[in-house]
Amino acid sequence: QVQLVESGGGLVQAGGSLRLSCAVSGFIFRINDMGWYRQAPGKQRELVATLTRGGSTNYADSVKGRFTVSRDNAKNTVYLQMNSLKPEDTAVYYCNVRTTYSAYWGKGTQVTVSS
C-alpha cells in the first residue's frame, strides 16, 4: 500500500522559512510528477509547485521566487523549501505524487504564518 508522509510544517513568523518533506513508501512504479498543493480555510485546494521526473517545474504565481520544489528520486521524496513566508501562505499543505495511471495524496501538514 502506497503511503505519503509529510513532515516539516509548523508555526513561523512572517518572513521566516520552513522546509516540507514528503516520503513515499510502499511499492510504486515509476513516479512521474511530484509536488505540493495547499488548502486554506474556506478555499479550494490549489497547486503550489510541481516537479516532473525530467526536472521541469511549475509554480503558483503567488510563490514564485520564494518557494523551491525539489526531489530525490532514489529516496522517493519530494521537498518544498519555503522562504519569505507570508500570512497568506497559511494552509494545510498536501503532497501529491503521480504515476502514469494513478495519483496519490498525503494527509497534509499544517503551515501557519503569523504576522
PDB file of C-alpha atoms in Angstrom:
ATOM      1  CA  GLN A   1       0.000   0.000   0.000  1.00  0.00           C
ATOM      2  CA  VAL A   2       1.394   3.361  -1.032  1.00  0.00           C
ATOM      3  CA  GLN A   3       1.679   5.960   1.712  1.00  0.00           C
ATOM      4  CA  LEU A   4       2.816   9.572   1.552  1.00  0.00           C
ATOM      5  CA  VAL A   5       4.013  11.039   4.816  1.00  0.00           C
ATOM      6  CA  GLU A   6       4.554  14.782   5.062  1.00  0.00           C
ATOM      7  CA  SER A   7       6.657  16.499   7.700  1.00  0.00           C
ATOM      8  CA  GLY A   8       8.122  19.904   8.430  1.00  0.00           C
ATOM      9  CA  GLY A   9       5.037  22.008   8.947  1.00  0.00           C
ATOM     10  CA  GLY A  10       4.583  24.305  11.899  1.00  0.00           C
ATOM     11  CA  LEU A  11       4.201  27.851  13.131  1.00  0.00           C
ATOM     12  CA  VAL A  12       6.546  30.531  11.834  1.00  0.00           C
ATOM     13  CA  GLN A  13       6.631  34.314  11.826  1.00  0.00           C
ATOM     14  CA  ALA A  14       6.199  36.252   8.621  1.00  0.00           C
ATOM     15  CA  GLY A  15       9.478  36.424   6.747  1.00  0.00           C
ATOM     16  CA  GLY A  16      10.617  33.090   8.115  1.00  0.00           C
ATOM     17  CA  SER A  17      11.300  29.786   6.399  1.00  0.00           C
ATOM     18  CA  LEU A  18      10.135  26.205   6.561  1.00  0.00           C
ATOM     19  CA  ARG A  19      11.091  23.074   4.671  1.00  0.00           C
ATOM     20  CA  LEU A  20       8.463  20.445   3.987  1.00  0.00           C
ATOM     21  CA  SER A  21       9.311  16.856   3.169  1.00  0.00           C
ATOM     22  CA  CYS A  22       7.171  14.061   1.766  1.00  0.00           C
ATOM     23  CA  ALA A  23       8.388  10.495   1.771  1.00  0.00           C
ATOM     24  CA  VAL A  24       6.666   7.871  -0.363  1.00  0.00           C
ATOM     25  CA  SER A  25       6.589   4.314   0.988  1.00  0.00           C
ATOM     26  CA  GLY A  26       5.240   1.110  -0.458  1.00  0.00           C
ATOM     27  CA  PHE A  27       5.572  -0.216  -3.960  1.00  0.00           C
ATOM     28  CA  ILE A  28       5.018   2.426  -6.593  1.00  0.00           C
ATOM     29  CA  PHE A  29       6.052   2.033 -10.194  1.00  0.00           C
ATOM     30  CA  ARG A  30       7.806   4.934 -11.868  1.00  0.00           C
ATOM     31  CA  ILE A  31       6.782   8.178 -10.244  1.00  0.00           C
ATOM     32  CA  ASN A  32       6.350  10.915 -12.826  1.00  0.00           C
ATOM     33  CA  ASP A  33       5.277  14.167 -11.188  1.00  0.00           C
ATOM     34  CA  MET A  34       5.774  15.066  -7.539  1.00  0.00           C
ATOM     35  CA  GLY A  35       4.550  18.220  -5.919  1.00  0.00           C
ATOM     36  CA  TRP A  36       2.651  20.207  -3.367  1.00  0.00           C
ATOM     37  CA  TYR A  37      -0.830  21.651  -3.090  1.00  0.00           C
ATOM     38  CA  ARG A  38      -2.388  23.663  -0.291  1.00  0.00           C
ATOM     39  CA  GLN A  39      -5.814  24.434   1.078  1.00  0.00           C
ATOM     40  CA  ALA A  40      -6.601  27.410   3.258  1.00  0.00           C
ATOM     41  CA  PRO A  41      -9.766  27.558   5.384  1.00  0.00           C
ATOM     42  CA  GLY A  42     -12.798  28.236   3.229  1.00  0.00           C
ATOM     43  CA  LYS A  43     -10.839  27.953  -0.004  1.00  0.00           C
ATOM     44  CA  GLN A  44     -10.315  25.296  -2.642  1.00  0.00           C
ATOM     45  CA  ARG A  45      -7.171  23.242  -2.813  1.00  0.00           C
ATOM     46  CA  GLU A  46      -4.652  24.903  -5.102  1.00  0.00           C
ATOM     47  CA  LEU A  47      -1.400  23.987  -6.770  1.00  0.00           C
ATOM     48  CA  VAL A  48       1.743  25.290  -5.084  1.00  0.00           C
ATOM     49  CA  ALA A  49       4.556  23.638  -7.026  1.00  0.00           C
ATOM     50  CA  THR A  50       5.185  20.539  -9.092  1.00  0.00           C
ATOM     51  CA  LEU A  51       8.284  18.895 -10.466  1.00  0.00           C
ATOM     52  CA  THR A  52       8.398  16.368 -13.270  1.00  0.00           C
ATOM     53  CA  ARG A  53      10.734  13.424 -13.392  1.00  0.00           C
ATOM     54  CA  GLY A  54      12.667  15.286 -16.051  1.00  0.00           C
ATOM     55  CA  GLY A  55      13.143  18.320 -13.843  1.00  0.00           C
ATOM     56  CA  SER A  56      10.547  20.737 -15.184  1.00  0.00           C
ATOM     57  CA  THR A  57       8.884  22.860 -12.542  1.00  0.00           C
ATOM     58  CA  ASN A  58       5.579  24.665 -12.271  1.00  0.00           C
ATOM     59  CA  TYR A  59       4.874  27.201  -9.532  1.00  0.00           C
ATOM     60  CA  ALA A  60       1.846  29.177  -8.498  1.00  0.00           C
ATOM     61  CA  ASP A  61       2.394  32.850  -9.244  1.00  0.00           C
ATOM     62  CA  SER A  62       1.955  33.664  -5.568  1.00  0.00           C
ATOM     63  CA  VAL A  63       5.001  31.612  -4.540  1.00  0.00           C
ATOM     64  CA  LYS A  64       7.397  32.204  -7.431  1.00  0.00           C
ATOM     65  CA  GLY A  65      10.752  33.416  -6.203  1.00  0.00           C
ATOM     66  CA  ARG A  66      10.017  32.342  -2.616  1.00  0.00           C
ATOM     67  CA  PHE A  67       9.380  28.590  -2.778  1.00  0.00           C
ATOM     68  CA  THR A  68      11.532  25.877  -4.314  1.00  0.00           C
ATOM     69  CA  VAL A  69      10.427  22.321  -5.034  1.00  0.00           C
ATOM     70  CA  SER A  70      12.980  19.525  -5.300  1.00  0.00           C
ATOM     71  CA  ARG A  71      13.022  15.744  -5.266  1.00  0.00           C
ATOM     72  CA  ASP A  72      15.267  12.813  -4.504  1.00  0.00           C
ATOM     73  CA  ASN A  73      14.238  10.029  -6.848  1.00  0.00           C
ATOM     74  CA  ALA A  74      16.396   7.462  -5.077  1.00  0.00           C
ATOM     75  CA  LYS A  75      14.532   8.133  -1.839  1.00  0.00           C
ATOM     76  CA  ASN A  76      11.114   8.761  -3.428  1.00  0.00           C
ATOM     77  CA  THR A  77      10.995  12.019  -1.518  1.00  0.00           C
ATOM     78  CA  VAL A  78       9.879  15.489  -2.517  1.00  0.00           C
ATOM     79  CA  TYR A  79      10.716  18.707  -0.698  1.00  0.00           C
ATOM     80  CA  LEU A  80       9.345  22.221  -0.572  1.00  0.00           C
ATOM     81  CA  GLN A  81      11.637  24.961   0.657  1.00  0.00           C
ATOM     82  CA  MET A  82       9.533  27.944   1.655  1.00  0.00           C
ATOM     83  CA  ASN A  83      11.233  31.280   2.255  1.00  0.00           C
ATOM     84  CA  SER A  84       9.904  34.758   2.950  1.00  0.00           C
ATOM     85  CA  LEU A  85       6.689  33.275   4.240  1.00  0.00           C
ATOM     86  CA  LYS A  86       3.595  35.448   4.393  1.00  0.00           C
ATOM     87  CA  PRO A  87       0.423  35.128   6.481  1.00  0.00           C
ATOM     88  CA  GLU A  88      -1.467  34.295   3.275  1.00  0.00           C
ATOM     89  CA  ASP A  89       0.674  31.158   2.941  1.00  0.00           C
ATOM     90  CA  THR A  90      -1.144  29.726   5.953  1.00  0.00           C
ATOM     91  CA  ALA A  91      -2.803  26.488   4.865  1.00  0.00           C
ATOM     92  CA  VAL A  92      -2.684  22.724   5.048  1.00  0.00           C
ATOM     93  CA  TYR A  93      -0.045  21.573   2.579  1.00  0.00           C
ATOM     94  CA  TYR A  94      -0.574  18.298   0.758  1.00  0.00           C
ATOM     95  CA  CYS A  95       1.982  16.186  -1.027  1.00  0.00           C
ATOM     96  CA  ASN A  96       0.933  14.755  -4.389  1.00  0.00           C
ATOM     97  CA  VAL A  97       2.575  12.024  -6.448  1.00  0.00           C
ATOM     98  CA  ARG A  98       1.516  10.898  -9.901  1.00  0.00           C
ATOM     99  CA  THR A  99       2.348   7.867 -11.978  1.00  0.00           C
ATOM    100  CA  THR A 100       1.102   7.114 -15.461  1.00  0.00           C
ATOM    101  CA  TYR A 101      -2.113   5.623 -14.093  1.00  0.00           C
ATOM    102  CA  SER A 102      -2.580   6.863 -10.534  1.00  0.00           C
ATOM    103  CA  ALA A 103      -2.363   9.849  -8.225  1.00  0.00           C
ATOM    104  CA  TYR A 104      -1.652   9.691  -4.518  1.00  0.00           C
ATOM    105  CA  TRP A 105      -2.126  12.237  -1.746  1.00  0.00           C
ATOM    106  CA  GLY A 106      -0.657  12.693   1.687  1.00  0.00           C
ATOM    107  CA  LYS A 107      -2.786  13.573   4.692  1.00  0.00           C
ATOM    108  CA  GLY A 108      -1.403  17.088   4.879  1.00  0.00           C
ATOM    109  CA  THR A 109       0.732  19.161   7.189  1.00  0.00           C
ATOM    110  CA  GLN A 110      -0.317  22.485   8.709  1.00  0.00           C
ATOM    111  CA  VAL A 111       1.695  25.603   7.977  1.00  0.00           C
ATOM    112  CA  THR A 112       0.768  28.693   9.961  1.00  0.00           C
ATOM    113  CA  VAL A 113       2.446  32.046   9.349  1.00  0.00           C
ATOM    114  CA  SER A 114       1.882  34.719  11.965  1.00  0.00           C
ATOM    115  CA  SER A 115       2.044  38.418  11.184  1.00  0.00           C
TER     116      SER A 115
END
